[in-house]
Amino acid sequence: MSRSLSRRSVLATTAAAATAAAVGPLATATAAHAAPTLPDGTSKDKVLVVGMDGLRHDVIAAAKAPHLKSMMANGTYGTSLLYADPMAATSSGPGWSTISTGVWPDKHGVKENSFAGKNYGKYPGFLARLAQVRPQLSTYAAVDWKPLDAQGTVTPGADAKLVLDGDADGYTGHDATIAAETESILRNQNPDVLFVYFGQTDIAGHNSGAASAAYRAAIDVQDGYLGRLLTAIRARPAYATERWTVIVTTDHGHTDSGGHGGSAIEERRTFVLAQGPGIAAGARPADTRLVDVAATVYRQLGIVPDPAWGLDGKPIQERSTDPFEALYPALAGRTDETGIPAGILGWTHTAPSGWSVVNSAMGTGGVAEWRGWSFATDEFWSRSQRDQSRELNVRSRGIFAVADSDEWDDKASSGPYDSTLVTPAYAVGGTSTVTLGFTTLYRQEGSQSARVLASWNGGTPVEVKRYTSDVISQPQALTLDVPAGAANVSFRFHYTGSNNWYWVIDGVKVTAV
C-alpha cells in the first residue's frame, strides 16, 4: 500500500498494542470474531489464495520462511516486474486489482489508491466472477486493508467475509485474527475457495525498510500463518479425496530503505507461487505475470474462461510457446550499459532458429546491446532507463524482441538506426487467409518508422501495417488474403529511428486457414 505520513503516525501510536496482540494467544485476538458459517462446499477442487502485502520476493531467501521455501520446492514459483506510472503506481490499489481481476490496470482502471476509474463492473474480481458462473461454490474472504472490501476489489461474491481495519488498529493483531479464523474454517467447515490477506509485511517495509531485520521477521510471522493454514488443510477429514491448490502472491515490492509507488526495480518486484494438482514442483518459469493468479484459480477449478472476460492472465503451469523463449541459453550480461547490474543475463543478438536480423542499413557504433533488433528480458531492458514507459511492456512475457534507437544512441554512433526482424517462411498453400498475431509496445516520436511487411514466396516485401502513434502493450492481429499461387509467407518488422523511442514485438503467432 502507498502509506501517507498520517497513516504511519497512526501505526506508530498502535505499535504497543500490536506487539501485545502478536505475542498473546491467538484465541484472544479472535474472541470478538466468531467464524461465520459458510455454505457447505460442493467441489473436490479447492483453492486457497494468500496475499502478503508488499512482500519483496528476493528477501524471502534471507528470512527463515520454511513454509514459503517448502512451497517453492514443491510448487511453481514465477517472479516478475510490475508496471509503473503512467499506467499505474506500484501501490496496493492497482496491485490487488490486478491480482483479483486477472487484467492489467489499463483494463481494470485502478491507477493508485483512490481507486478512481475502477472498472470492476466489466472486470470483476475472481470471487465475484465465481459467484456468477459457479454460484454453488462455498467462498470466503478475509482482509484487513479495508479498501479491498469497501472499493469492491476482493470481497464481492464471497459467501462470508471478515473485514478488519488495520489502518486504524494496526495490522499485527488483525493479521493474527485473519489467520485464526481462516484456520478454523479450513479445519471445521467445507469451503471451496478462499482469499486471505496479510498486511504487516508492508508496514514493516515502510517503517524499517526491506533490508531490515524487522522486515524479515514480519515475513517469518506471515510464513507461520501460511504454515498453519497448510496444516489445517492437510488435517481435513476429506483431504485424501480433495484436490487443493494454494497460491501465494504479493501486490508490489519495497525499496531497501522502505517505500514504493515508483519505478525502481525493487518496487516493481512481484511473484506468484502455486502448489497443487498439475503444477510442477520446483519450476521457476520466467514467463509468469501477476495477472496469472485469477487464471490459475479458474484452471484449478476446471473453469474455462469466456474470451469475453478479456483476461490478460494464463494459468501458472501454462508456458509461453513464443519462439523467443528458446533463447535463454544465449542471454548475456551487460556490454555497454552502465545502469544494469553485471550479474543480470538478459539480452542477445542471437535470433531464434529460422529468424534473422538484417542490419545492412544500420549505422555504426552506439550501445552494443541495442545495435539493431535485440532479444531481451524485462529485468534487463526496463533497467536501461527508468521512467520512459519501458515499464509498460506488461503483455510481453519472458524474452521479447526490441528495437531501441533511444538507448542505442547513448553511445557515440554514426548513421541511422535501421534494422529489420525477419520471421521464418510459413506455409499458406491451399489457404485463403493468414493472420499474423503478436503483442507490441511502441512509442512514436519524430520521423521514426515502424512497418510490418509480408513477402510471398520470397518475393519483394509489401507493407501491410505502419505504426504512426503509440501502442501501449496491446495484442495485434493482421489478417491478409493469401494471393493465388502463394505457397508461403514471411514477415518483416522494419524499424528506423534517430535517437527516438523503441518498438517491442512478442508472442508472434501465424495462423493460416
Short mmCIF file of C-alpha atoms in Angstrom, two decimals:
data_model
loop_
_atom_site.label_atom_id
_atom_site.label_comp_id
_atom_site.label_asym_id
_atom_site.label_seq_id
_atom_site.Cartn_x
_atom_site.Cartn_y
_atom_site.Cartn_z
CA MET A 1 0.00 0.00 0.00
CA SER A 2 1.14 3.56 -0.52
CA ARG A 3 1.24 4.89 3.02
CA SER A 4 0.77 8.53 3.97
CA LEU A 5 2.61 10.21 6.85
CA SER A 6 -0.65 10.43 8.76
CA ARG A 7 -1.15 6.71 8.35
CA ARG A 8 2.34 5.92 9.54
CA SER A 9 1.69 8.15 12.56
CA VAL A 10 -1.40 6.10 13.35
CA LEU A 11 0.68 2.95 13.07
CA ALA A 12 3.24 4.33 15.48
CA THR A 13 0.58 5.03 18.11
CA THR A 14 -0.75 1.46 17.84
CA ALA A 15 2.65 -0.24 17.89
CA ALA A 16 2.47 -1.27 21.54
CA ALA A 17 -0.99 -2.73 21.21
CA ALA A 18 0.01 -4.53 18.02
CA THR A 19 3.04 -6.06 19.72
CA ALA A 20 0.89 -7.27 22.60
CA ALA A 21 -1.50 -8.87 20.15
CA ALA A 22 1.39 -10.56 18.37
CA VAL A 23 2.77 -12.26 21.48
CA GLY A 24 -0.58 -13.10 23.06
CA PRO A 25 -2.59 -16.24 22.26
CA LEU A 26 -4.47 -16.09 19.00
CA ALA A 27 -7.62 -17.05 20.84
CA THR A 28 -7.51 -13.61 22.43
CA ALA A 29 -7.27 -11.96 19.03
CA THR A 30 -10.30 -13.85 17.76
CA ALA A 31 -12.51 -13.62 20.84
CA ALA A 32 -14.69 -10.98 19.23
CA HIS A 33 -14.74 -12.71 15.85
CA ALA A 34 -16.59 -16.00 15.83
CA ALA A 35 -16.07 -17.66 12.48
CA PRO A 36 -19.09 -17.33 10.18
CA THR A 37 -20.91 -20.38 8.94
CA LEU A 38 -20.29 -20.92 5.23
CA PRO A 39 -22.49 -22.92 2.86
CA ASP A 40 -21.29 -26.49 2.55
CA GLY A 41 -18.78 -26.79 -0.29
CA THR A 42 -19.65 -28.66 -3.47
CA SER A 43 -16.26 -29.16 -5.13
CA LYS A 44 -13.37 -31.55 -4.59
CA ASP A 45 -11.20 -28.98 -6.40
CA LYS A 46 -10.40 -26.29 -3.84
CA VAL A 47 -8.24 -23.16 -3.86
CA LEU A 48 -6.67 -21.02 -1.15
CA VAL A 49 -5.14 -17.69 -2.24
CA VAL A 50 -2.90 -16.00 0.33
CA GLY A 51 -1.98 -12.38 -0.29
CA MET A 52 1.02 -10.91 1.54
CA ASP A 53 1.19 -7.16 1.02
CA GLY A 54 4.48 -5.57 -0.04
CA LEU A 55 6.46 -8.82 0.16
CA ARG A 56 9.65 -8.43 -1.87
CA HIS A 57 10.39 -11.90 -3.11
CA ASP A 58 14.18 -11.56 -3.17
CA VAL A 59 14.17 -11.07 0.62
CA ILE A 60 12.45 -14.40 1.31
CA ALA A 61 15.78 -16.23 0.96
CA ALA A 62 17.26 -14.17 3.82
CA ALA A 63 14.28 -14.92 6.08
CA LYS A 64 13.60 -18.26 7.73
CA ALA A 65 10.24 -18.71 5.95
CA PRO A 66 10.22 -22.54 5.95
CA HIS A 67 6.71 -22.83 4.53
CA LEU A 68 7.26 -20.43 1.65
CA LYS A 69 10.53 -22.20 0.86
CA SER A 70 8.80 -25.60 1.01
CA MET A 71 6.17 -24.36 -1.44
CA MET A 72 8.94 -23.15 -3.75
CA ALA A 73 10.45 -26.64 -3.68
CA ASN A 74 7.12 -28.40 -4.18
CA GLY A 75 5.38 -25.91 -6.45
CA THR A 76 5.91 -23.39 -9.23
CA TYR A 77 7.44 -20.02 -8.40
CA GLY A 78 7.30 -17.28 -11.01
CA THR A 79 8.76 -13.85 -10.35
CA SER A 80 8.14 -10.78 -12.48
CA LEU A 81 8.07 -6.98 -12.57
CA LEU A 82 5.13 -4.59 -12.36
CA TYR A 83 4.19 -1.63 -14.49
CA ALA A 84 4.92 1.92 -13.29
CA ASP A 85 3.38 5.31 -13.97
CA PRO A 86 1.75 6.40 -16.21
CA MET A 87 -0.03 3.02 -16.38
CA ALA A 88 -0.31 2.78 -12.59
CA ALA A 89 1.69 3.34 -9.43
CA THR A 90 3.36 0.43 -7.69
CA SER A 91 0.84 0.66 -4.87
CA SER A 92 -1.79 -1.63 -3.39
CA GLY A 93 -4.90 -0.42 -5.18
CA PRO A 94 -3.58 -1.30 -8.64
CA GLY A 95 -1.69 -4.35 -7.41
CA TRP A 96 -4.55 -6.14 -5.70
CA SER A 97 -6.91 -5.11 -8.50
CA THR A 98 -4.56 -6.80 -10.97
CA ILE A 99 -4.37 -9.95 -8.84
CA SER A 100 -8.11 -10.17 -8.24
CA THR A 101 -9.35 -9.34 -11.74
CA GLY A 102 -6.65 -11.02 -13.82
CA VAL A 103 -6.26 -7.96 -16.06
CA TRP A 104 -3.79 -5.07 -16.18
CA PRO A 105 -4.56 -1.54 -14.94
CA ASP A 106 -5.36 -0.26 -18.43
CA LYS A 107 -8.45 -2.51 -18.19
CA HIS A 108 -9.45 -2.59 -14.52
CA GLY A 109 -8.87 1.16 -14.32
CA VAL A 110 -7.22 1.44 -10.89
CA LYS A 111 -4.08 3.56 -11.10
CA GLU A 112 -3.50 4.41 -7.44
CA ASN A 113 -5.10 4.09 -4.03
CA SER A 114 -8.03 6.43 -4.64
CA PHE A 115 -9.46 3.70 -6.90
CA ALA A 116 -10.73 6.44 -9.22
CA GLY A 117 -11.69 4.98 -12.59
CA LYS A 118 -12.17 1.43 -11.32
CA ASN A 119 -13.94 -0.78 -13.82
CA TYR A 120 -14.92 -3.80 -11.75
CA GLY A 121 -18.29 -3.94 -13.48
CA LYS A 122 -16.58 -5.15 -16.63
CA TYR A 123 -13.61 -6.79 -14.92
CA PRO A 124 -14.78 -8.20 -11.57
CA GLY A 125 -12.57 -9.98 -9.07
CA PHE A 126 -12.36 -13.75 -9.28
CA LEU A 127 -14.68 -14.31 -6.29
CA ALA A 128 -17.34 -12.14 -7.93
CA ARG A 129 -16.82 -13.98 -11.21
CA LEU A 130 -17.15 -17.35 -9.47
CA ALA A 131 -20.44 -16.19 -7.91
CA GLN A 132 -21.69 -15.59 -11.45
CA VAL A 133 -20.51 -18.78 -13.14
CA ARG A 134 -20.28 -21.29 -10.26
CA PRO A 135 -22.63 -19.97 -7.55
CA GLN A 136 -22.75 -23.32 -5.78
CA LEU A 137 -19.15 -22.92 -4.64
CA SER A 138 -18.58 -22.01 -0.99
CA THR A 139 -16.34 -18.93 -0.84
CA TYR A 140 -14.68 -16.83 1.87
CA ALA A 141 -12.56 -13.68 2.01
CA ALA A 142 -10.64 -12.06 4.86
CA VAL A 143 -8.84 -8.70 4.62
CA ASP A 144 -7.56 -6.05 7.00
CA TRP A 145 -6.86 -3.34 4.45
CA LYS A 146 -10.44 -2.08 4.29
CA PRO A 147 -10.41 -0.67 0.73
CA LEU A 148 -10.20 -4.23 -0.61
CA ASP A 149 -13.75 -4.59 0.69
CA ALA A 150 -15.06 -1.01 0.55
CA GLN A 151 -13.90 -0.49 -3.04
CA GLY A 152 -15.12 -3.90 -4.22
CA THR A 153 -11.68 -5.21 -5.15
CA VAL A 154 -11.64 -8.63 -3.48
CA THR A 155 -14.63 -9.47 -1.28
CA PRO A 156 -17.67 -9.16 -3.62
CA GLY A 157 -19.07 -12.59 -4.38
CA ALA A 158 -17.83 -14.18 -1.15
CA ASP A 159 -20.42 -16.13 0.83
CA ALA A 160 -18.80 -14.84 4.02
CA LYS A 161 -16.12 -12.30 4.76
CA LEU A 162 -14.03 -10.91 7.58
CA VAL A 163 -13.15 -7.23 7.17
CA LEU A 164 -10.88 -5.57 9.73
CA ASP A 165 -9.26 -2.13 9.81
CA GLY A 166 -5.52 -2.44 10.02
CA ASP A 167 -5.04 1.25 9.31
CA ALA A 168 -6.97 2.19 12.44
CA ASP A 169 -6.00 -0.66 14.74
CA GLY A 170 -2.65 -1.99 13.50
CA TYR A 171 -2.07 -4.93 11.22
CA THR A 172 -0.22 -7.25 13.58
CA GLY A 173 -3.22 -8.22 15.67
CA HIS A 174 -5.65 -8.23 12.76
CA ASP A 175 -3.38 -10.45 10.66
CA ALA A 176 -3.39 -12.88 13.59
CA THR A 177 -7.19 -12.77 13.69
CA ILE A 178 -7.42 -13.50 9.98
CA ALA A 179 -5.05 -16.45 10.35
CA ALA A 180 -7.01 -17.90 13.28
CA GLU A 181 -10.43 -17.53 11.67
CA THR A 182 -9.27 -18.95 8.35
CA GLU A 183 -7.63 -21.87 10.14
CA SER A 184 -10.88 -22.58 11.95
CA ILE A 185 -12.88 -22.51 8.74
CA LEU A 186 -10.42 -24.82 6.99
CA ARG A 187 -10.48 -27.30 9.87
CA ASN A 188 -14.17 -27.26 10.75
CA GLN A 189 -16.08 -26.33 7.60
CA ASN A 190 -16.06 -27.19 3.93
CA PRO A 191 -15.08 -24.11 1.89
CA ASP A 192 -14.17 -24.32 -1.79
CA VAL A 193 -12.32 -21.07 -2.50
CA LEU A 194 -10.69 -18.70 -0.01
CA PHE A 195 -8.81 -15.41 -0.33
CA VAL A 196 -6.96 -14.20 2.75
CA TYR A 197 -4.81 -11.10 3.09
CA PHE A 198 -1.99 -10.21 5.48
CA GLY A 199 -0.73 -6.64 5.67
CA GLN A 200 2.07 -6.45 8.23
CA THR A 201 4.91 -7.14 5.78
CA ASP A 202 4.06 -3.88 4.03
CA ILE A 203 4.03 -1.97 7.31
CA ALA A 204 7.42 -3.39 8.27
CA GLY A 205 8.73 -2.38 4.87
CA HIS A 206 7.51 1.19 5.31
CA ASN A 207 8.68 1.54 8.90
CA SER A 208 12.03 -0.24 8.70
CA GLY A 209 12.87 -0.88 5.05
CA ALA A 210 13.06 -4.10 3.07
CA ALA A 211 16.70 -4.63 4.05
CA SER A 212 15.86 -4.69 7.76
CA ALA A 213 15.65 -7.48 10.32
CA ALA A 214 12.15 -6.25 11.17
CA TYR A 215 11.02 -6.86 7.59
CA ARG A 216 12.45 -10.38 7.60
CA ALA A 217 10.77 -11.01 10.95
CA ALA A 218 7.41 -9.90 9.51
CA ILE A 219 7.91 -12.35 6.64
CA ASP A 220 8.55 -15.11 9.16
CA VAL A 221 5.37 -14.28 11.09
CA GLN A 222 3.25 -14.46 7.95
CA ASP A 223 5.08 -17.60 6.90
CA GLY A 224 3.95 -19.08 10.21
CA TYR A 225 0.36 -18.20 9.38
CA LEU A 226 0.76 -19.85 5.99
CA GLY A 227 2.11 -22.96 7.71
CA ARG A 228 -0.90 -23.14 9.98
CA LEU A 229 -3.27 -22.86 7.04
CA LEU A 230 -1.40 -25.60 5.16
CA THR A 231 -1.53 -27.81 8.25
CA ALA A 232 -5.25 -27.18 8.61
CA ILE A 233 -5.81 -28.24 5.01
CA ARG A 234 -3.86 -31.46 5.48
CA ALA A 235 -5.81 -32.20 8.69
CA ARG A 236 -9.16 -32.09 6.94
CA PRO A 237 -11.04 -35.42 7.24
CA ALA A 238 -11.73 -35.46 3.48
CA TYR A 239 -8.24 -34.24 2.50
CA ALA A 240 -7.33 -37.52 0.77
CA THR A 241 -10.21 -37.09 -1.69
CA GLU A 242 -9.77 -33.34 -2.20
CA ARG A 243 -7.54 -31.56 -4.71
CA TRP A 244 -6.14 -28.43 -3.04
CA THR A 245 -4.28 -25.64 -4.76
CA VAL A 246 -2.53 -22.99 -2.65
CA ILE A 247 -1.39 -19.74 -4.24
CA VAL A 248 0.72 -17.08 -2.51
CA THR A 249 1.27 -13.68 -4.09
CA THR A 250 2.00 -10.01 -3.45
CA ASP A 251 0.96 -6.68 -4.89
CA HIS A 252 4.30 -4.84 -5.12
CA GLY A 253 7.78 -4.67 -3.63
CA HIS A 254 9.68 -2.15 -1.49
CA THR A 255 12.87 -0.17 -1.65
CA ASP A 256 15.66 -1.19 0.70
CA SER A 257 15.01 1.93 2.76
CA GLY A 258 11.24 1.43 2.69
CA GLY A 259 8.51 2.66 0.39
CA HIS A 260 7.02 2.04 -3.03
CA GLY A 261 4.83 3.62 -5.66
CA GLY A 262 7.65 4.49 -8.05
CA SER A 263 9.52 2.76 -10.84
CA ALA A 264 12.57 1.28 -9.11
CA ILE A 265 13.13 -2.41 -9.76
CA GLU A 266 12.72 -3.18 -6.05
CA GLU A 267 9.29 -1.51 -6.00
CA ARG A 268 8.19 -3.42 -9.09
CA ARG A 269 9.02 -6.91 -7.82
CA THR A 270 6.11 -9.36 -7.60
CA PHE A 271 5.69 -13.13 -7.60
CA VAL A 272 3.14 -15.91 -7.98
CA LEU A 273 3.85 -19.10 -6.01
CA ALA A 274 1.47 -22.02 -6.51
CA GLN A 275 1.28 -25.64 -5.42
CA GLY A 276 -1.43 -28.07 -6.44
CA PRO A 277 -2.62 -30.63 -8.98
CA GLY A 278 -0.90 -30.28 -12.33
CA ILE A 279 1.52 -27.63 -11.05
CA ALA A 280 5.14 -28.66 -11.46
CA ALA A 281 7.38 -28.99 -8.42
CA GLY A 282 10.47 -26.81 -8.34
CA ALA A 283 9.61 -24.93 -11.54
CA ARG A 284 10.93 -21.36 -11.96
CA PRO A 285 9.18 -20.01 -15.06
CA ALA A 286 10.34 -16.71 -16.49
CA ASP A 287 7.07 -16.00 -18.29
CA THR A 288 4.74 -15.69 -15.27
CA ARG A 289 2.97 -12.36 -14.63
CA LEU A 290 0.88 -11.02 -11.74
CA VAL A 291 -2.32 -11.29 -13.80
CA ASP A 292 -1.91 -15.09 -13.72
CA VAL A 293 -3.39 -15.57 -10.23
CA ALA A 294 -7.04 -15.37 -11.31
CA ALA A 295 -6.44 -17.54 -14.39
CA THR A 296 -4.79 -20.16 -12.20
CA VAL A 297 -7.77 -20.17 -9.83
CA TYR A 298 -10.12 -20.81 -12.76
CA ARG A 299 -7.93 -23.57 -14.19
CA GLN A 300 -7.69 -25.40 -10.89
CA LEU A 301 -11.49 -25.30 -10.54
CA GLY A 302 -11.99 -26.65 -14.05
CA ILE A 303 -13.46 -23.39 -15.34
CA VAL A 304 -12.66 -22.33 -18.91
CA PRO A 305 -12.72 -18.51 -19.04
CA ASP A 306 -15.03 -16.92 -21.58
CA PRO A 307 -12.98 -14.86 -24.07
CA ALA A 308 -15.43 -12.04 -23.35
CA TRP A 309 -13.92 -11.79 -19.86
CA GLY A 310 -10.84 -10.29 -21.50
CA LEU A 311 -8.37 -11.93 -19.12
CA ASP A 312 -4.72 -10.99 -19.53
CA GLY A 313 -3.51 -13.88 -17.40
CA LYS A 314 -2.84 -17.54 -18.04
CA PRO A 315 -2.54 -20.47 -15.62
CA ILE A 316 0.84 -20.64 -13.93
CA GLN A 317 1.54 -24.10 -15.36
CA GLU A 318 0.93 -22.94 -18.95
CA ARG A 319 4.15 -21.95 -20.70
CA SER A 320 4.54 -19.42 -23.47
CA THR A 321 5.26 -21.02 -26.84
CA ASP A 322 6.78 -17.91 -28.35
CA PRO A 323 9.91 -18.68 -30.45
CA PHE A 324 11.92 -16.13 -28.45
CA GLU A 325 11.61 -18.29 -25.32
CA ALA A 326 14.23 -20.66 -26.74
CA LEU A 327 16.93 -18.01 -26.34
CA TYR A 328 17.60 -18.27 -22.60
CA PRO A 329 20.92 -20.13 -23.05
CA ALA A 330 22.15 -17.28 -25.28
CA LEU A 331 21.37 -14.44 -22.86
CA ALA A 332 24.37 -12.38 -21.80
CA GLY A 333 25.27 -9.72 -19.27
CA ARG A 334 25.82 -6.06 -19.99
CA THR A 335 28.39 -4.84 -22.51
CA ASP A 336 27.99 -1.07 -22.80
CA GLU A 337 25.05 -0.49 -20.48
CA THR A 338 26.11 1.03 -17.17
CA GLY A 339 22.91 1.04 -15.10
CA ILE A 340 22.26 -2.70 -15.29
CA PRO A 341 23.98 -4.92 -12.68
CA ALA A 342 26.69 -7.12 -14.14
CA GLY A 343 25.03 -10.33 -12.99
CA ILE A 344 21.80 -9.80 -14.93
CA LEU A 345 21.79 -12.08 -18.00
CA GLY A 346 19.09 -10.58 -20.19
CA TRP A 347 19.99 -9.81 -23.82
CA THR A 348 21.30 -11.36 -27.01
CA HIS A 349 21.61 -10.62 -30.71
CA THR A 350 21.14 -14.33 -31.49
CA ALA A 351 17.86 -14.82 -33.33
CA PRO A 352 15.67 -17.91 -32.85
CA SER A 353 16.01 -20.75 -35.33
CA GLY A 354 14.59 -19.69 -38.70
CA TRP A 355 14.58 -16.00 -37.78
CA SER A 356 17.10 -13.36 -38.80
CA VAL A 357 18.01 -9.72 -38.23
CA VAL A 358 19.05 -7.59 -41.20
CA ASN A 359 21.34 -4.70 -40.24
CA SER A 360 22.77 -3.90 -43.66
CA ALA A 361 21.48 -0.31 -43.44
CA MET A 362 22.36 0.08 -39.77
CA GLY A 363 24.75 2.80 -38.60
CA THR A 364 27.96 2.09 -36.74
CA GLY A 365 28.87 2.35 -33.07
CA GLY A 366 26.22 3.03 -30.46
CA VAL A 367 25.37 0.94 -27.40
CA ALA A 368 26.23 -2.65 -28.31
CA GLU A 369 23.21 -4.24 -26.64
CA TRP A 370 20.79 -2.29 -28.82
CA ARG A 371 22.56 -2.25 -32.18
CA GLY A 372 19.68 -3.45 -34.35
CA TRP A 373 16.88 -5.71 -33.16
CA SER A 374 17.84 -7.42 -29.90
CA PHE A 375 16.17 -10.05 -27.75
CA ALA A 376 15.83 -9.17 -24.07
CA THR A 377 14.01 -9.71 -20.81
CA ASP A 378 12.00 -7.17 -18.83
CA GLU A 379 14.51 -7.40 -15.98
CA PHE A 380 17.27 -6.27 -18.35
CA TRP A 381 15.63 -3.90 -20.84
CA SER A 382 13.49 -1.91 -18.39
CA ARG A 383 16.61 -1.24 -16.30
CA SER A 384 18.31 0.50 -19.23
CA GLN A 385 16.46 3.74 -18.46
CA ARG A 386 13.63 4.31 -15.98
CA ASP A 387 10.51 6.38 -16.49
CA GLN A 388 10.42 6.28 -20.29
CA SER A 389 7.49 3.82 -20.35
CA ARG A 390 9.64 0.72 -20.78
CA GLU A 391 7.93 -0.43 -17.58
CA LEU A 392 4.64 -0.61 -19.50
CA ASN A 393 5.67 -3.67 -21.50
CA VAL A 394 3.28 -5.72 -19.38
CA ARG A 395 1.84 -8.04 -22.02
CA SER A 396 5.22 -9.31 -23.13
CA ARG A 397 6.35 -12.45 -21.36
CA GLY A 398 9.81 -13.87 -20.88
CA ILE A 399 12.02 -12.86 -23.81
CA PHE A 400 10.86 -10.37 -26.44
CA ALA A 401 12.35 -8.62 -29.47
CA VAL A 402 13.15 -4.91 -29.13
CA ALA A 403 14.47 -2.19 -31.43
CA ASP A 404 15.52 0.77 -29.28
CA SER A 405 17.04 3.72 -31.11
CA ASP A 406 16.93 5.83 -27.95
CA GLU A 407 19.22 3.57 -25.94
CA TRP A 408 21.44 2.77 -28.93
CA ASP A 409 22.25 6.45 -29.32
CA ASP A 410 23.52 6.77 -25.74
CA LYS A 411 27.00 5.97 -27.04
CA ALA A 412 28.73 7.66 -29.96
CA SER A 413 27.39 6.42 -33.30
CA SER A 414 27.17 7.41 -36.92
CA GLY A 415 24.47 6.78 -39.46
CA PRO A 416 20.83 5.82 -38.94
CA TYR A 417 19.17 3.24 -36.80
CA ASP A 418 17.73 0.91 -39.46
CA SER A 419 17.05 -2.73 -38.62
CA THR A 420 14.69 -5.46 -39.83
CA LEU A 421 13.50 -8.52 -37.91
CA VAL A 422 12.57 -11.35 -40.31
CA THR A 423 10.37 -14.33 -39.46
CA PRO A 424 10.66 -17.81 -40.97
CA ALA A 425 8.54 -18.66 -44.01
CA TYR A 426 5.15 -20.08 -43.03
CA ALA A 427 3.23 -22.45 -45.31
CA VAL A 428 -0.01 -20.95 -46.68
CA GLY A 429 -0.64 -23.16 -49.71
CA GLY A 430 -4.30 -24.09 -50.10
CA THR A 431 -5.49 -21.48 -47.59
CA SER A 432 -7.45 -18.29 -48.17
CA THR A 433 -6.27 -16.06 -45.30
CA VAL A 434 -3.30 -15.81 -42.97
CA THR A 435 -3.26 -13.98 -39.63
CA LEU A 436 -0.15 -12.58 -38.01
CA GLY A 437 -0.68 -12.20 -34.29
CA PHE A 438 1.75 -10.52 -31.90
CA THR A 439 1.95 -8.21 -28.91
CA THR A 440 3.55 -4.81 -29.28
CA LEU A 441 4.75 -1.85 -27.25
CA TYR A 442 5.52 1.11 -29.49
CA ARG A 443 6.39 4.73 -28.75
CA GLN A 444 6.25 7.17 -31.64
CA GLU A 445 8.49 10.21 -31.97
CA GLY A 446 9.66 12.42 -34.83
CA SER A 447 10.49 10.74 -38.09
CA GLN A 448 10.97 7.21 -36.79
CA SER A 449 9.08 4.49 -38.65
CA ALA A 450 7.73 1.06 -37.75
CA ARG A 451 6.41 -1.11 -40.55
CA VAL A 452 5.23 -4.70 -40.92
CA LEU A 453 5.84 -6.19 -44.37
CA ALA A 454 4.84 -9.50 -45.96
CA SER A 455 6.87 -11.44 -48.52
CA TRP A 456 5.01 -14.08 -50.53
CA ASN A 457 7.10 -16.94 -51.93
CA GLY A 458 10.24 -14.97 -51.09
CA GLY A 459 9.23 -12.04 -53.30
CA THR A 460 9.52 -8.29 -52.71
CA PRO A 461 8.20 -7.39 -49.24
CA VAL A 462 4.95 -5.41 -49.26
CA GLU A 463 3.93 -3.12 -46.42
CA VAL A 464 0.83 -4.39 -44.58
CA LYS A 465 0.91 -2.22 -41.43
CA ARG A 466 2.54 1.05 -40.38
CA TYR A 467 2.55 2.47 -36.85
CA THR A 468 2.32 6.25 -36.50
CA SER A 469 1.17 6.59 -32.87
CA ASP A 470 1.82 4.95 -29.53
CA VAL A 471 0.57 1.42 -28.86
CA ILE A 472 0.98 0.58 -25.17
CA SER A 473 1.46 -3.17 -24.92
CA GLN A 474 -1.52 -4.46 -26.87
CA PRO A 475 -2.22 -7.62 -28.87
CA GLN A 476 -2.28 -7.15 -32.64
CA ALA A 477 -3.85 -9.29 -35.37
CA LEU A 478 -3.20 -8.63 -39.07
CA THR A 479 -5.31 -10.81 -41.37
CA LEU A 480 -4.27 -10.94 -45.02
CA ASP A 481 -5.75 -12.58 -48.08
CA VAL A 482 -3.43 -15.21 -49.49
CA PRO A 483 -2.59 -14.40 -53.14
CA ALA A 484 -3.26 -17.05 -55.78
CA GLY A 485 -0.28 -19.38 -56.09
CA ALA A 486 1.33 -18.37 -52.80
CA ALA A 487 2.93 -21.33 -51.04
CA ASN A 488 4.49 -19.45 -48.11
CA VAL A 489 4.80 -16.07 -46.47
CA SER A 490 7.39 -14.46 -44.23
CA PHE A 491 7.01 -11.22 -42.30
CA ARG A 492 9.40 -8.36 -41.60
CA PHE A 493 9.38 -5.82 -38.79
CA HIS A 494 11.31 -2.83 -40.12
CA TYR A 495 12.20 -0.05 -37.67
CA THR A 496 14.11 3.16 -38.30
CA GLY A 497 14.90 5.97 -35.89
CA SER A 498 17.27 8.74 -34.94
CA ASN A 499 17.55 8.80 -31.16
CA ASN A 500 13.78 8.36 -30.98
CA TRP A 501 11.99 5.68 -28.99
CA TYR A 502 11.51 1.94 -29.43
CA TRP A 503 9.42 -0.95 -30.76
CA VAL A 504 8.78 -4.24 -28.93
CA ILE A 505 7.47 -7.43 -30.57
CA ASP A 506 6.45 -10.57 -28.66
CA GLY A 507 4.12 -13.54 -28.84
CA VAL A 508 4.37 -13.94 -32.60
CA LYS A 509 1.93 -16.48 -33.97
CA VAL A 510 0.95 -17.12 -37.59
CA THR A 511 -2.29 -18.95 -38.45
CA ALA A 512 -3.42 -19.83 -41.98
CA VAL A 513 -6.96 -21.00 -42.78
#
